[in-house]
PDB file of C-alpha atoms in Angstrom:
ATOM      1  CA  ALA A 997      19.225  27.694 -11.545  1.00  0.00           C
ATOM      2  CA  ILE A 998      22.905  28.376 -12.317  1.00  0.00           C
ATOM      3  CA  GLY A 999      23.595  25.185  -9.467  1.00  0.00           C
ATOM      4  CA  ILE A1000      21.293  23.625 -11.947  1.00  0.00           C
ATOM      5  CA  LEU A1001      23.120  24.873 -15.373  1.00  0.00           C
ATOM      6  CA  GLU A1002      26.241  24.880 -13.943  1.00  0.00           C
ATOM      7  CA  ALA A1003      26.522  21.345 -12.808  1.00  0.00           C
ATOM      8  CA  ALA A1004      25.409  20.860 -16.386  1.00  0.00           C
ATOM      9  CA  GLY A1005      28.168  22.362 -17.876  1.00  0.00           C
ATOM     10  CA  VAL A1006      26.536  25.140 -18.715  1.00  0.00           C
ATOM     11  CA  ASP A1007      28.420  28.264 -17.772  1.00  0.00           C
ATOM     12  CA  ALA A1008      25.576  31.225 -16.617  1.00  0.00           C
ATOM     13  CA  LYS A1009      25.157  34.562 -16.441  1.00  0.00           C
ATOM     14  CA  VAL A1010      22.597  36.634 -15.076  1.00  0.00           C
ATOM     15  CA  LEU A1011      21.094  39.063 -16.902  1.00  0.00           C
ATOM     16  CA  LYS A1012      18.923  41.854 -15.200  1.00  0.00           C
ATOM     17  CA  MET A1013      15.276  42.870 -17.410  1.00  0.00           C
ATOM     18  CA  GLU A1014      13.129  45.927 -16.980  1.00  0.00           C
ATOM     19  CA  GLY A1015      10.243  46.569 -17.945  1.00  0.00           C
ATOM     20  CA  ALA A1016       9.449  43.813 -19.576  1.00  0.00           C
ATOM     21  CA  LYS A1017       8.789  39.952 -19.090  1.00  0.00           C
ATOM     22  CA  ASP A1018      11.283  37.699 -21.498  1.00  0.00           C
ATOM     23  CA  PRO A1019      13.493  38.804 -24.214  1.00  0.00           C
ATOM     24  CA  ASP A1020      10.537  37.902 -26.637  1.00  0.00           C
ATOM     25  CA  GLU A1021       9.144  41.228 -25.208  1.00  0.00           C
ATOM     26  CA  TYR A1022      11.980  43.799 -24.172  1.00  0.00           C
ATOM     27  CA  ILE A1023      13.597  43.142 -27.330  1.00  0.00           C
ATOM     28  CA  LYS A1024      10.115  44.664 -29.880  1.00  0.00           C
ATOM     29  CA  LYS A1025      10.010  46.705 -26.725  1.00  0.00           C
ATOM     30  CA  TYR A1026      13.402  48.092 -26.727  1.00  0.00           C
ATOM     31  CA  GLY A1027      14.657  46.714 -29.648  1.00  0.00           C
ATOM     32  CA  ALA A1028      17.806  44.598 -29.960  1.00  0.00           C
ATOM     33  CA  ASP A1029      20.817  46.802 -29.693  1.00  0.00           C
ATOM     34  CA  LYS A1030      19.324  47.821 -26.599  1.00  0.00           C
ATOM     35  CA  PHE A1031      19.119  43.927 -25.686  1.00  0.00           C
ATOM     36  CA  ARG A1032      22.616  43.127 -26.348  1.00  0.00           C
ATOM     37  CA  GLU A1033      23.988  46.375 -24.473  1.00  0.00           C
ATOM     38  CA  LEU A1034      22.088  44.005 -21.421  1.00  0.00           C
ATOM     39  CA  ILE A1035      23.660  41.373 -22.246  1.00  0.00           C
ATOM     40  CA  GLU A1036      26.923  42.762 -22.390  1.00  0.00           C
ATOM     41  CA  ALA A1037      26.050  44.362 -19.180  1.00  0.00           C
ATOM     42  CA  SER A1038      25.120  40.534 -17.792  1.00  0.00           C
ATOM     43  CA  ARG A1039      26.785  39.620 -14.604  1.00  0.00           C
ATOM     44  CA  GLY A1040      28.586  36.428 -12.904  1.00  0.00           C
ATOM     45  CA  LYS A1041      27.375  33.222 -10.906  1.00  0.00           C
ATOM     46  CA  PHE A1042      29.615  35.622  -8.397  1.00  0.00           C
ATOM     47  CA  GLU A1043      28.798  39.407  -9.276  1.00  0.00           C
ATOM     48  CA  PHE A1044      25.360  38.272  -9.013  1.00  0.00           C
ATOM     49  CA  MET A1045      25.614  37.289  -5.500  1.00  0.00           C
ATOM     50  CA  LEU A1046      27.402  39.416  -4.168  1.00  0.00           C
ATOM     51  CA  ASP A1047      24.067  42.280  -4.744  1.00  0.00           C
ATOM     52  CA  GLY A1048      22.003  40.127  -2.959  1.00  0.00           C
ATOM     53  CA  ILE A1049      24.485  40.346   0.070  1.00  0.00           C
ATOM     54  CA  ARG A1050      25.426  43.639  -0.532  1.00  0.00           C
ATOM     55  CA  ALA A1051      21.087  44.729  -0.624  1.00  0.00           C
ATOM     56  CA  LYS A1052      20.456  42.195   2.837  1.00  0.00           C
ATOM     57  CA  TYR A1053      23.475  44.157   4.574  1.00  0.00           C
ATOM     58  CA  ASP A1054      25.384  47.236   5.716  1.00  0.00           C
ATOM     59  CA  MET A1055      28.201  47.099   5.438  1.00  0.00           C
ATOM     60  CA  THR A1056      29.450  49.762   7.117  1.00  0.00           C
ATOM     61  CA  VAL A1057      28.543  48.295  10.561  1.00  0.00           C
ATOM     62  CA  SER A1058      30.714  45.623  11.677  1.00  0.00           C
ATOM     63  CA  ASP A1059      28.002  42.465  13.303  1.00  0.00           C
ATOM     64  CA  THR A1060      26.532  42.578   9.056  1.00  0.00           C
ATOM     65  CA  LYS A1061      29.593  42.801   7.056  1.00  0.00           C
ATOM     66  CA  ILE A1062      31.105  39.668   9.523  1.00  0.00           C
ATOM     67  CA  LYS A1063      27.303  37.718   9.082  1.00  0.00           C
ATOM     68  CA  ALA A1064      27.773  39.110   4.887  1.00  0.00           C
ATOM     69  CA  LEU A1065      31.261  37.443   4.654  1.00  0.00           C
ATOM     70  CA  GLY A1066      30.547  34.566   6.697  1.00  0.00           C
ATOM     71  CA  GLU A1067      27.750  33.956   3.904  1.00  0.00           C
ATOM     72  CA  ILE A1068      30.280  34.727   1.149  1.00  0.00           C
ATOM     73  CA  CYS A1069      33.535  32.607   2.420  1.00  0.00           C
ATOM     74  CA  ALA A1070      30.514  29.796   2.464  1.00  0.00           C
ATOM     75  CA  TYR A1071      29.526  30.726  -1.114  1.00  0.00           C
ATOM     76  CA  ILE A1072      33.707  29.976  -1.763  1.00  0.00           C
ATOM     77  CA  ALA A1073      33.795  26.755  -0.135  1.00  0.00           C
ATOM     78  CA  GLY A1074      31.055  24.971  -2.130  1.00  0.00           C
ATOM     79  CA  ILE A1075      33.137  25.837  -4.936  1.00  0.00           C
ATOM     80  CA  THR A1076      35.758  22.934  -6.585  1.00  0.00           C
ATOM     81  CA  SER A1077      37.918  25.105  -8.778  1.00  0.00           C
ATOM     82  CA  SER A1078      40.839  26.093  -7.115  1.00  0.00           C
ATOM     83  CA  VAL A1079      41.586  29.058  -9.630  1.00  0.00           C
ATOM     84  CA  GLU A1080      38.441  30.393  -9.063  1.00  0.00           C
ATOM     85  CA  ARG A1081      37.607  29.669  -5.497  1.00  0.00           C
ATOM     86  CA  ASP A1082      41.377  32.153  -5.666  1.00  0.00           C
ATOM     87  CA  ILE A1083      40.082  34.595  -8.162  1.00  0.00           C
ATOM     88  CA  TYR A1084      36.057  34.927  -6.116  1.00  0.00           C
ATOM     89  CA  ILE A1085      38.932  34.986  -2.267  1.00  0.00           C
ATOM     90  CA  ASP A1086      41.275  38.609  -3.709  1.00  0.00           C
ATOM     91  CA  LYS A1087      38.143  39.997  -5.087  1.00  0.00           C
ATOM     92  CA  THR A1088      36.414  39.757  -1.503  1.00  0.00           C
ATOM     93  CA  SER A1089      39.490  41.088  -0.441  1.00  0.00           C
ATOM     94  CA  ARG A1090      39.897  44.098  -2.034  1.00  0.00           C
ATOM     95  CA  GLU A1091      36.239  45.079  -2.194  1.00  0.00           C
ATOM     96  CA  PHE A1092      35.555  43.930   1.353  1.00  0.00           C
ATOM     97  CA  ALA A1093      39.190  45.757   2.665  1.00  0.00           C
ATOM     98  CA  VAL A1094      39.739  42.369   4.585  1.00  0.00           C
ATOM     99  CA  ASP A1095      43.194  40.458   4.609  1.00  0.00           C
ATOM    100  CA  ILE A1096      43.711  38.096   2.056  1.00  0.00           C
ATOM    101  CA  LYS A1097      44.964  35.522   4.496  1.00  0.00           C
ATOM    102  CA  SER A1098      41.699  36.047   6.555  1.00  0.00           C
ATOM    103  CA  ILE A1099      39.348  35.258   4.012  1.00  0.00           C
ATOM    104  CA  ARG A1100      41.217  32.588   3.429  1.00  0.00           C
ATOM    105  CA  ALA A1101      41.767  30.836   6.363  1.00  0.00           C
ATOM    106  CA  ASP A1102      37.898  31.248   6.696  1.00  0.00           C
ATOM    107  CA  VAL A1103      36.930  29.468   3.764  1.00  0.00           C
ATOM    108  CA  ASP A1104      39.637  25.924   3.925  1.00  0.00           C
ATOM    109  CA  ALA A1105      36.982  25.837   7.586  1.00  0.00           C
ATOM    110  CA  LYS A1106      34.273  26.238   6.286  1.00  0.00           C
ATOM    111  CA  ARG A1107      35.908  23.417   3.038  1.00  0.00           C
ATOM    112  CA  ARG A1108      36.955  21.392   6.507  1.00  0.00           C
ATOM    113  CA  ARG A1109      33.557  21.850   8.160  1.00  0.00           C
ATOM    114  CA  ALA A1110      32.187  21.126   4.910  1.00  0.00           C
ATOM    115  CA  SER A1111      34.452  17.363   3.948  1.00  0.00           C
ATOM    116  CA  TYR A1112      34.389  16.266   7.409  1.00  0.00           C
ATOM    117  CA  GLU A1113      29.939  16.273   7.754  1.00  0.00           C
ATOM    118  CA  ASN A1114      29.964  14.488   4.567  1.00  0.00           C
ATOM    119  CA  SER A1115      32.543  12.216   6.172  1.00  0.00           C
ATOM    120  CA  LYS A1116      30.186  11.805   8.842  1.00  0.00           C
ATOM    121  CA  LYS A1117      26.937  11.639   7.050  1.00  0.00           C
ATOM    122  CA  ARG A1118      28.495   9.201   4.348  1.00  0.00           C
ATOM    123  CA  LYS A1119      29.458   7.271   7.200  1.00  0.00           C
ATOM    124  CA  GLY A1120      26.675   7.434   9.016  1.00  0.00           C
ATOM    125  CA  GLU A1121      24.811   5.970   6.183  1.00  0.00           C
ATOM    126  CA  LEU A1122      26.846   3.282   5.648  1.00  0.00           C
ATOM    127  CA  ILE A1123      26.498   2.013   8.684  1.00  0.00           C
ATOM    128  CA  ARG A1124      22.391   2.067   7.783  1.00  0.00           C
ATOM    129  CA  ILE A1125      22.934   0.173   5.491  1.00  0.00           C
ATOM    130  CA  THR A1126      24.870  -2.029   5.920  1.00  0.00           C
ATOM    131  CA  SER A1127      22.458  -2.894   9.799  1.00  0.00           C
ATOM    132  CA  GLY A1128      19.462  -3.290   7.405  1.00  0.00           C
ATOM    133  CA  LEU A1129      18.193   0.476   9.054  1.00  0.00           C
ATOM    134  CA  SER A1130      16.557   1.079   5.531  1.00  0.00           C
ATOM    135  CA  ASP A1131      15.882  -2.118   4.096  1.00  0.00           C
ATOM    136  CA  ARG A1132      13.084  -0.924   2.050  1.00  0.00           C
ATOM    137  CA  VAL A1133      12.638  -3.954   0.938  1.00  0.00           C
ATOM    138  CA  ASN A1134      12.055  -5.830   4.918  1.00  0.00           C
ATOM    139  CA  PRO A1135      11.563  -2.222   6.933  1.00  0.00           C
ATOM    140  CA  ASP A1136      11.335  -5.007   9.458  1.00  0.00           C
ATOM    141  CA  PHE A1137      15.196  -6.026   9.737  1.00  0.00           C
ATOM    142  CA  ALA A1138      16.431  -3.906  12.023  1.00  0.00           C
ATOM    143  CA  LYS A1139      13.264  -4.971  15.000  1.00  0.00           C
ATOM    144  CA  GLN A1140      14.745  -9.032  14.130  1.00  0.00           C
ATOM    145  CA  PRO A1141      17.274  -8.359  11.775  1.00  0.00           C
ATOM    146  CA  LYS A1142      18.694 -12.282  12.514  1.00  0.00           C
ATOM    147  CA  GLY A1143      15.072 -13.586  11.863  1.00  0.00           C
ATOM    148  CA  ALA A1144      15.224 -11.219   8.246  1.00  0.00           C
ATOM    149  CA  ARG A1145      18.575 -12.993   7.528  1.00  0.00           C
ATOM    150  CA  ILE A1146      17.450 -16.336   7.917  1.00  0.00           C
ATOM    151  CA  GLU A1147      14.306 -15.229   6.001  1.00  0.00           C
ATOM    152  CA  GLU A1148      16.931 -13.630   3.027  1.00  0.00           C
ATOM    153  CA  ALA A1149      18.699 -16.994   3.016  1.00  0.00           C
ATOM    154  CA  VAL A1150      15.358 -19.256   2.450  1.00  0.00           C
ATOM    155  CA  GLY A1151      14.678 -16.455   0.363  1.00  0.00           C
ATOM    156  CA  GLN A1152      17.628 -17.098  -1.873  1.00  0.00           C
ATOM    157  CA  ILE A1153      17.765 -20.814  -2.082  1.00  0.00           C
ATOM    158  CA  GLY A1154      14.258 -20.434  -2.695  1.00  0.00           C
ATOM    159  CA  LEU A1155      15.869 -18.664  -5.469  1.00  0.00           C
ATOM    160  CA  LEU A1156      18.571 -20.655  -6.743  1.00  0.00           C
ATOM    161  CA  VAL A1157      16.384 -24.034  -7.079  1.00  0.00           C
ATOM    162  CA  ALA A1158      13.681 -22.425  -8.846  1.00  0.00           C
ATOM    163  CA  LEU A1159      17.032 -21.108 -11.108  1.00  0.00           C
ATOM    164  CA  ASP A1160      18.454 -24.063 -11.017  1.00  0.00           C
ATOM    165  CA  GLY A1161      15.275 -25.776 -13.201  1.00  0.00           C
ATOM    166  CA  ASN A1162      14.147 -27.521 -10.566  1.00  0.00           C
ATOM    167  CA  ALA A1163      11.576 -25.932  -8.560  1.00  0.00           C
ATOM    168  CA  GLY A1164      10.023 -28.324  -6.315  1.00  0.00           C
ATOM    169  CA  LEU A1165       9.362 -27.840  -2.425  1.00  0.00           C
ATOM    170  CA  LEU A1166      11.280 -26.638  -0.102  1.00  0.00           C
ATOM    171  CA  VAL A1167      11.035 -26.865   3.639  1.00  0.00           C
TER     172      VAL A1167
END
């Protein structure tokens, strides 16, 4: 949900609420002051993600710490703002006692890889579109491209004749 809210321009935070299913029930049960305390203690998206990583991995074991840092670097690599990335890289470096240059290198490598994959995907899609493989109007285009092009040309001529107002039989 955080990603969807961010795409809509909303700066979301995560509120961990125990003992109630929604804010209304929580306020009725514990009061407005306690709810304000919860709001003040809410976590940002990065801290929330880090909490999930800490719960998932044993950070005292090198192999699992490497996997955890790989996930964190992948998350940071997906952030478009370079300022935000720098802040998260710095925080990760301090919190997990790893050289900032190493984390930055991994994030940059993941960004380059994602850019390459996106470029490859766009190129493949462009090839499919221009070759007619993704033609939804005429799915048989790829099977007989020459015949499909002639058919489309005839259809365009017929449309031009109809638009001209001189409807007639075109043979």
